[in-house]
PDB file of C-alpha atoms in Angstrom:
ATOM      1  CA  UNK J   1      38.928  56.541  53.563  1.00 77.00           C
ATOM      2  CA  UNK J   2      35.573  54.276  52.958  1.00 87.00           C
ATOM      3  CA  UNK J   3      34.174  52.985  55.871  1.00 90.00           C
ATOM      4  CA  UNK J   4      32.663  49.720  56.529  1.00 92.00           C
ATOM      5  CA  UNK J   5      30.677  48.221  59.695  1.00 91.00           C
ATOM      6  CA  UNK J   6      32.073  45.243  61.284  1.00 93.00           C
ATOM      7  CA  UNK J   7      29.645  42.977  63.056  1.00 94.00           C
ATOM      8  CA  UNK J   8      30.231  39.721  65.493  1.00 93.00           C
ATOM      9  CA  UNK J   9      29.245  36.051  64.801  1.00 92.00           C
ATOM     10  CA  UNK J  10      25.728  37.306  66.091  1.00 91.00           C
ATOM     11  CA  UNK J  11      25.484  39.684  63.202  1.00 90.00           C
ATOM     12  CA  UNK J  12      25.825  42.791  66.252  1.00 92.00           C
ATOM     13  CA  UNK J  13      27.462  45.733  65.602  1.00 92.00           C
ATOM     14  CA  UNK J  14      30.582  46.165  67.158  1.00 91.00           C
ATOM     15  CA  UNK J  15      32.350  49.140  65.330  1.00 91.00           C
ATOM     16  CA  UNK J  16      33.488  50.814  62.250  1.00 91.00           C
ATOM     17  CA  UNK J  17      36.461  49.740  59.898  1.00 92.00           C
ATOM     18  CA  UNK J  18      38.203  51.804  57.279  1.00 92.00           C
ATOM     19  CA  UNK J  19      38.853  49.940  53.585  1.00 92.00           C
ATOM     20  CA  UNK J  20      40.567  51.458  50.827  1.00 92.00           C
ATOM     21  CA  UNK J  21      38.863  53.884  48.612  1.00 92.00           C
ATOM     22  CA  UNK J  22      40.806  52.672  45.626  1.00 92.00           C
ATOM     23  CA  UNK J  23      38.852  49.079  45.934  1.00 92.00           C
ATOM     24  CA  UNK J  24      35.438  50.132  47.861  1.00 93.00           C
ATOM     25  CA  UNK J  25      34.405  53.191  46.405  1.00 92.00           C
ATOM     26  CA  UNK J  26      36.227  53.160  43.262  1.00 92.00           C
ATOM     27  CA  UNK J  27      34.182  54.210  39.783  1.00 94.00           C
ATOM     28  CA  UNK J  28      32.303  51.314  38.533  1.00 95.00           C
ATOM     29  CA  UNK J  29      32.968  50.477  35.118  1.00 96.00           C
ATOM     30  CA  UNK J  30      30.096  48.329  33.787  1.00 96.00           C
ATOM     31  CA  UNK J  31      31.680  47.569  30.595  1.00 96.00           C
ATOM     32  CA  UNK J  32      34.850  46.099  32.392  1.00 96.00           C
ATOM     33  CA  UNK J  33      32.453  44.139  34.022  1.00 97.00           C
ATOM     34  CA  UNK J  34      30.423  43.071  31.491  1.00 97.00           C
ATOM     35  CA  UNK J  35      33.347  41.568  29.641  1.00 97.00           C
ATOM     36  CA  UNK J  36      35.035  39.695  32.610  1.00 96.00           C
ATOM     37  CA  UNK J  37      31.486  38.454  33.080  1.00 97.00           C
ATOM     38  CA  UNK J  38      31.380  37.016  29.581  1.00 97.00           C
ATOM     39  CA  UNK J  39      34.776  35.889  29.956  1.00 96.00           C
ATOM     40  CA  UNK J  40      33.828  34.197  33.203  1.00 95.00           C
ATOM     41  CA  UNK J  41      31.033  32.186  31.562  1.00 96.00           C
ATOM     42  CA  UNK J  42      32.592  31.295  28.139  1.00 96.00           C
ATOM     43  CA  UNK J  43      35.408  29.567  30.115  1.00 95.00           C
ATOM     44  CA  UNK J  44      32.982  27.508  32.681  1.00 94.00           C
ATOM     45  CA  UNK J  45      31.853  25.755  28.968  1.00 95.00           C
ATOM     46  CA  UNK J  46      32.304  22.505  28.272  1.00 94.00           C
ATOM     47  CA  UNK J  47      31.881  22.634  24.790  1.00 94.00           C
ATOM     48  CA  UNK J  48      31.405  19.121  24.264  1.00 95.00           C
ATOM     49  CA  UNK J  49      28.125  19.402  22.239  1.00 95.00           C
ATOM     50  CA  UNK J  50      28.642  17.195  19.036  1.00 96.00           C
ATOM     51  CA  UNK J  51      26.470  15.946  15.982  1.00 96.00           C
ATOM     52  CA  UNK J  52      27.252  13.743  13.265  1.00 96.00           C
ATOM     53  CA  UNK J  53      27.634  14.187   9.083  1.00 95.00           C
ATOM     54  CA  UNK J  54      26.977  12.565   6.672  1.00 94.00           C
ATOM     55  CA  UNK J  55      30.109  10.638   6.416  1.00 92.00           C
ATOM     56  CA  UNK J  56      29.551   9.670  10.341  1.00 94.00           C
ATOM     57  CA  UNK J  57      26.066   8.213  10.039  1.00 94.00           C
ATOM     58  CA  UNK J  58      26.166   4.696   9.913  1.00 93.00           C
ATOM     59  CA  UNK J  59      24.535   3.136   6.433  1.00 89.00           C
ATOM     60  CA  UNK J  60      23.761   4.863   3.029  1.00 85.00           C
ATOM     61  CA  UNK J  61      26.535   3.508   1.009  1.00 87.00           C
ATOM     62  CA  UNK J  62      24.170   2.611  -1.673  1.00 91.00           C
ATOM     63  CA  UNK J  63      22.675   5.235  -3.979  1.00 94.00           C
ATOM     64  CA  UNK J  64      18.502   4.997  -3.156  1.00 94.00           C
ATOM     65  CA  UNK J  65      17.576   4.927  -6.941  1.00 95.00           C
ATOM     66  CA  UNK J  66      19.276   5.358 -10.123  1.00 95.00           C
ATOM     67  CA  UNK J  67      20.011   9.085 -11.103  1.00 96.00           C
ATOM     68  CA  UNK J  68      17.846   9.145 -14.347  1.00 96.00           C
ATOM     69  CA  UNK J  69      14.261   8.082 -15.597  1.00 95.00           C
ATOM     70  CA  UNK J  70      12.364   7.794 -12.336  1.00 95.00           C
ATOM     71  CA  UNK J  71      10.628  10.967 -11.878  1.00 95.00           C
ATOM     72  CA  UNK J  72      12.057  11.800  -8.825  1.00 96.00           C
ATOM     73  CA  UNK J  73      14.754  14.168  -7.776  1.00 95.00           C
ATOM     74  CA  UNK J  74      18.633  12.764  -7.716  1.00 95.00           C
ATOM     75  CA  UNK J  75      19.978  11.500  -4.829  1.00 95.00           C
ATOM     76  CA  UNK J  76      23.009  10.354  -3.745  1.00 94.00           C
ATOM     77  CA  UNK J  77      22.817   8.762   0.012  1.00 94.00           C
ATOM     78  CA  UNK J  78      19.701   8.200   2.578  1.00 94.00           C
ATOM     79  CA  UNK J  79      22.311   9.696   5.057  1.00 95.00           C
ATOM     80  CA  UNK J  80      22.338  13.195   3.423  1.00 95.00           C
ATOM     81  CA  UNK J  81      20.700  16.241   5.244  1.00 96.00           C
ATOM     82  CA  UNK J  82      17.824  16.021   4.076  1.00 95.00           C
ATOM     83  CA  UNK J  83      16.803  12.401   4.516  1.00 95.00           C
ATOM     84  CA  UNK J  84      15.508  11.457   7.840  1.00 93.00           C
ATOM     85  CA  UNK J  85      18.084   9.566   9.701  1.00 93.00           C
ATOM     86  CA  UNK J  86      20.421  11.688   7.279  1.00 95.00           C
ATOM     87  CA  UNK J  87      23.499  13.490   8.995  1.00 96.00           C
ATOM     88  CA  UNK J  88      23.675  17.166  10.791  1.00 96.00           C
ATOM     89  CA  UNK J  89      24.353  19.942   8.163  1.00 95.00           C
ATOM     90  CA  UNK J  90      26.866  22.690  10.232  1.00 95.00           C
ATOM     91  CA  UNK J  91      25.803  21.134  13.457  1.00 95.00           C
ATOM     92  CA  UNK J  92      28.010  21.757  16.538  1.00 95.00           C
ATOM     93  CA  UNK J  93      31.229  20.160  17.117  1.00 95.00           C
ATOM     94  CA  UNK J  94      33.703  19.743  20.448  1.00 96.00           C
ATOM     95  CA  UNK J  95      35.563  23.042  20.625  1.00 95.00           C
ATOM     96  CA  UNK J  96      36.619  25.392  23.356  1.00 96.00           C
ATOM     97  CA  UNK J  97      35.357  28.625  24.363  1.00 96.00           C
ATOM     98  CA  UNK J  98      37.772  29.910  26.260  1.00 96.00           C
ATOM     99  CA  UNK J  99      39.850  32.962  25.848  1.00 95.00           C
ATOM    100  CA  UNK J 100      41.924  35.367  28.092  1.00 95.00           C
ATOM    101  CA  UNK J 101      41.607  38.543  29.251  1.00 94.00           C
ATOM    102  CA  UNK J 102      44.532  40.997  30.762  1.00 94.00           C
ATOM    103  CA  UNK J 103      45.414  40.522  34.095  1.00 92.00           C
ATOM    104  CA  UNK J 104      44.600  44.584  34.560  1.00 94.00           C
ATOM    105  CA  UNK J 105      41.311  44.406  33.342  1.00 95.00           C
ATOM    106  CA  UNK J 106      40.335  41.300  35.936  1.00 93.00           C
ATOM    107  CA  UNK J 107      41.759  43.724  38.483  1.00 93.00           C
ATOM    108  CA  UNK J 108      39.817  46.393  37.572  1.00 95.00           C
ATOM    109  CA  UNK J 109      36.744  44.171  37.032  1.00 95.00           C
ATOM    110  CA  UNK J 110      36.811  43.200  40.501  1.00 94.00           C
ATOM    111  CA  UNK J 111      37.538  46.433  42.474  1.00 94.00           C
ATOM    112  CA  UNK J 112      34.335  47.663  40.475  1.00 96.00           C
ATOM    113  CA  UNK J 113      32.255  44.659  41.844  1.00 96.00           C
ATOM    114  CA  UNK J 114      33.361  45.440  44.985  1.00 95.00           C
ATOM    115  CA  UNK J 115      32.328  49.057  44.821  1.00 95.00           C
ATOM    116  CA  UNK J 116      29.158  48.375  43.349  1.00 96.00           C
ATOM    117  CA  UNK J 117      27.865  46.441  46.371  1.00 95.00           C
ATOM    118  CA  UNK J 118      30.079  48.794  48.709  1.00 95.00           C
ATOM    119  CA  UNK J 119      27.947  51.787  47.180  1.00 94.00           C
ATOM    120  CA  UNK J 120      24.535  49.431  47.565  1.00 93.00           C
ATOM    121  CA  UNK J 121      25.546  49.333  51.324  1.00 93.00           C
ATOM    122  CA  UNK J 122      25.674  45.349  50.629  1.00 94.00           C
ATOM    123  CA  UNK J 123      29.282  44.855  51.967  1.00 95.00           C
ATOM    124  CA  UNK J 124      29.379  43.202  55.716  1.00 96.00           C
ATOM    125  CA  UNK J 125      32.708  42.494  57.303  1.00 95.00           C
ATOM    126  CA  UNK J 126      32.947  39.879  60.484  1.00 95.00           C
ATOM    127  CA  UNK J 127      35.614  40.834  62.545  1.00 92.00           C
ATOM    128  CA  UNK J 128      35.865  36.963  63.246  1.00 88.00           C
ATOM    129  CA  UNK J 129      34.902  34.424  61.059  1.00 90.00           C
ATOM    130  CA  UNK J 130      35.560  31.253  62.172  1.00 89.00           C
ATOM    131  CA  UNK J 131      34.078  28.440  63.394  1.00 92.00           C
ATOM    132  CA  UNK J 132      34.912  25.814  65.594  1.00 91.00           C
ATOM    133  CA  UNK J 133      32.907  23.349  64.468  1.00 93.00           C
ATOM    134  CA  UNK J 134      29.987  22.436  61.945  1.00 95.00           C
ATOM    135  CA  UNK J 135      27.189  24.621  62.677  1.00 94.00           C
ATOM    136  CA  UNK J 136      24.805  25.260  60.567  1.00 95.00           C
ATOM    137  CA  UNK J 137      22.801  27.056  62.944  1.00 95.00           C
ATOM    138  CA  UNK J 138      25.606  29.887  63.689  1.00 94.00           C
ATOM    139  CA  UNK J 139      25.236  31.053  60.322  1.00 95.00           C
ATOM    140  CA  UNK J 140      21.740  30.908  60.209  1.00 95.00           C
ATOM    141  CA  UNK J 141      21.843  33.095  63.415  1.00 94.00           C
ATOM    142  CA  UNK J 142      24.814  35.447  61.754  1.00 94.00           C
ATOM    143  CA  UNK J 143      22.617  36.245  58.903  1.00 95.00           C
ATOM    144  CA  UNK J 144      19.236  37.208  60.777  1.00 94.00           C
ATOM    145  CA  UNK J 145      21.681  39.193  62.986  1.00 93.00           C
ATOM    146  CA  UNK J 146      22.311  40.880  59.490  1.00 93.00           C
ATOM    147  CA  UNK J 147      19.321  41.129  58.256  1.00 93.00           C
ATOM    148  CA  UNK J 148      20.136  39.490  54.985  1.00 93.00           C
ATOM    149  CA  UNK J 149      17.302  37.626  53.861  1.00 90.00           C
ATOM    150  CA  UNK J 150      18.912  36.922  50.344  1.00 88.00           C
ATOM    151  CA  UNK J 151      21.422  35.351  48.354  1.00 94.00           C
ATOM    152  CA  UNK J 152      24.602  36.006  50.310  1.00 96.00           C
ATOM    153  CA  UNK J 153      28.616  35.469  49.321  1.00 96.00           C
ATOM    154  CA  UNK J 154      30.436  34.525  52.580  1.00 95.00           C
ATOM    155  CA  UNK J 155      34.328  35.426  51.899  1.00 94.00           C
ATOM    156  CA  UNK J 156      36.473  33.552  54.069  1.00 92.00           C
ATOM    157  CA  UNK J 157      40.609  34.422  54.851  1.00 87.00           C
ATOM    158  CA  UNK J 158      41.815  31.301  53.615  1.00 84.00           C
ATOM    159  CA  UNK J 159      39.710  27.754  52.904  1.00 84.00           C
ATOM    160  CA  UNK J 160      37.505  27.185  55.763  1.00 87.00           C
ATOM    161  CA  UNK J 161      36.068  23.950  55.805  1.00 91.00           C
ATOM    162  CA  UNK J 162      33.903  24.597  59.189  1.00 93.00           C
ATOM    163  CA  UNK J 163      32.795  27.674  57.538  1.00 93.00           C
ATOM    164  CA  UNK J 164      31.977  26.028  53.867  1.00 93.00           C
ATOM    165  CA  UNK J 165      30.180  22.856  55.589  1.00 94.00           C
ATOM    166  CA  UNK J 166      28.308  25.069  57.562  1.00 95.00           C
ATOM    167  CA  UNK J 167      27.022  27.071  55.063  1.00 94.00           C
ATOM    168  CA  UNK J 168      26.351  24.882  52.155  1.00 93.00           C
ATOM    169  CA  UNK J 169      23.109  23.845  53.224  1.00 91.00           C
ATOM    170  CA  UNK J 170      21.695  26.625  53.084  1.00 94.00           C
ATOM    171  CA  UNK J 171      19.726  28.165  49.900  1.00 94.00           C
ATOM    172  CA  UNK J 172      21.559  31.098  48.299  1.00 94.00           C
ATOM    173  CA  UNK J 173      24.475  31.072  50.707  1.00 95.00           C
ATOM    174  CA  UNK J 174      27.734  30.434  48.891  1.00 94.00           C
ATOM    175  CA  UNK J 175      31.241  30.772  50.759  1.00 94.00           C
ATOM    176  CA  UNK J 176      34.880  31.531  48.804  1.00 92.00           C
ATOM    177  CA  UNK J 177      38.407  32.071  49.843  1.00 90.00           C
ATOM    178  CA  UNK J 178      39.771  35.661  49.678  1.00 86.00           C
ATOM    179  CA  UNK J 179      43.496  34.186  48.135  1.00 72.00           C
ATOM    180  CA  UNK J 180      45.397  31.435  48.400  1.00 65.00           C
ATOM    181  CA  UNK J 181      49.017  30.966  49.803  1.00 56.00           C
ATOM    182  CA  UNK J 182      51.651  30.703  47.174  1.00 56.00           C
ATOM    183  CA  UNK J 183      55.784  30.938  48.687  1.00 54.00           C
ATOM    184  CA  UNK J 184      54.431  32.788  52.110  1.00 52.00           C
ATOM    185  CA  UNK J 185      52.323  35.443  49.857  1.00 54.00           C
ATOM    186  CA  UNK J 186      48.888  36.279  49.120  1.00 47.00           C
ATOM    187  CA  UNK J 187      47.526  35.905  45.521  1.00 54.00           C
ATOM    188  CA  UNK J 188      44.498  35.869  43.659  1.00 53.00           C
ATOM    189  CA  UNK J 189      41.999  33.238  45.020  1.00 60.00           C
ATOM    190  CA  UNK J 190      38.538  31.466  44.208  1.00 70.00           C
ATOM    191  CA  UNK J 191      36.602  34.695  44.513  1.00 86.00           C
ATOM    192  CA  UNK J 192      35.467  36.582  41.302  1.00 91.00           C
ATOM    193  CA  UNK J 193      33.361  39.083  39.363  1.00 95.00           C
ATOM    194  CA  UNK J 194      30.544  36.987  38.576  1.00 95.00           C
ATOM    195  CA  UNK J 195      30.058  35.080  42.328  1.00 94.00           C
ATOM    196  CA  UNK J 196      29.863  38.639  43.653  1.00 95.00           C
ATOM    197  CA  UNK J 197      27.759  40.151  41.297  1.00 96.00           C
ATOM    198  CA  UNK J 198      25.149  37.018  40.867  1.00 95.00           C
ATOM    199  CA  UNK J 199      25.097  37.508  44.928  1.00 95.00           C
ATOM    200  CA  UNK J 200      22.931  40.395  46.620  1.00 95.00           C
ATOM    201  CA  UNK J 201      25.021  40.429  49.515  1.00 95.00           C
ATOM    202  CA  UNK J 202      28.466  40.252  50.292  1.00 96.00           C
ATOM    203  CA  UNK J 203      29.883  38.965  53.382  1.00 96.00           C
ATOM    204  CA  UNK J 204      33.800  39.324  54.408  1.00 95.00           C
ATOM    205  CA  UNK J 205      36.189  38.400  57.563  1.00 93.00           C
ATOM    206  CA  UNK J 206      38.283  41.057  58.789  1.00 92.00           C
ATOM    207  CA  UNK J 207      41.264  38.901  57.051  1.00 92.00           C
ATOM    208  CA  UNK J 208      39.675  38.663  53.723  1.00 92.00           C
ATOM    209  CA  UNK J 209      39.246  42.294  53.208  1.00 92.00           C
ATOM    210  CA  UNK J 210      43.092  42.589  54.373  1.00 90.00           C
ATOM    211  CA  UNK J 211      43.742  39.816  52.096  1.00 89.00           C
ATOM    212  CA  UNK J 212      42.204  41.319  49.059  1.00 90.00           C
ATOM    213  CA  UNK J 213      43.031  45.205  50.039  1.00 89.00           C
ATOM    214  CA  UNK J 214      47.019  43.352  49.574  1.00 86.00           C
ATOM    215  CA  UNK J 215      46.633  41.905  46.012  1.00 84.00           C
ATOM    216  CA  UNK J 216      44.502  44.201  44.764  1.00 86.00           C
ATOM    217  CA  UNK J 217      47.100  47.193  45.947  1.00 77.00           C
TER     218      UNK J 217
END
């Protein structure tokens, strides 16, 4: 099996943990990836963008000049097109960009993700993260102890509030849930393809990697 590091709160190595080869050094398949990606940003849209026509733009009941006589081309409205003033001509209009992808290809998607950065020797594991208060400090500390001097993904077991307060102050430092409860079981939580990939380093408790070694499975 793959094997990972796991460090202390002082980013100090304090042994070696084994992960499953099936979700950290699995074949990465950029195209999967690539299209959850897409997928991922299409649905953060709002799609709310919106311009008026012609029949929305207030005035220009009245025909500007008489059709015939004048010398000048017809028109019908000063709220045409082509009139300044006028109406939007196939401008954008509130719609929604979403649409699904299978369930098996998210799954995929993310064990690739995770073997990309296992395979960049960017995956960290923390045999305890937790906190027992706000402190921004310990994290600073945890990643100099780490040596990670970039943007970082902190995965957490479940929502840690110490943990995300701790962290949030500090530039390029993002923290996610591994799963959520649902009925006493593990599913899918907050963390995704694109949050790992748009993050140089990722960095996991000992119960996240548990957590998402059991839903990935």
């Amino acid at each position: 099996m793959a094997k990972v590091a796991l460090y202390n709160m002082e980013g100090a190595k304090t042994g070696d943990m084994e992960v499953s080869d099936a979700i950290f050094a699995a074949e990465v398949n950029e195209t999967v990836l690539h299209q959850v990606v897409v997928n991922y940003l299409a649905n953060q849209r709002q799609g709310t963008q919106s311009t008026k026509t012609r029949t929305e733009v207030r005035g220009g009941g009245i025909k500007p000049w008489r059709q015939k006589g004048t010398g000048r081309a017809r028109q019908g409205s000063i709220r045409a097109p082509q009139w300044t003033g006028g109406g939007v001509a196939l401008g954008p209009k509130p719609r929604s960009y979403r649409f699904s992808v299978n369930k098996q290809v998210k799954r995929l998607a993310l064990r690739s993700a995770l073997s990309a950065k296992y395979a960049d020797y960017k995956v960290f594991v923390i045999d305890e993260l937790k906190l027992d208060e706000i402190k921004t400090a310990k994290i600073v500390n945890l990643l100099k102890g780490l040596e990670v001097n970039t943007k970082a993904l902190i995965v957490t077991d479940l929502a840690d509030e110490n943990v995300y307060k701790s962290a949030r102050n500090i530039k390029g430092v993002s923290v996610t849930p591994s799963a959520k409860m649902e009925g006493g079981e593990h599913k899918a939580g907050a963390i995704n393809v694109y949050d790992i990939l748009s993050h140089d380093a990722l960095i996991l408790s000992k119960e996240a990697v548990a957590n998402i070694e059991e839903v990935l499975a």
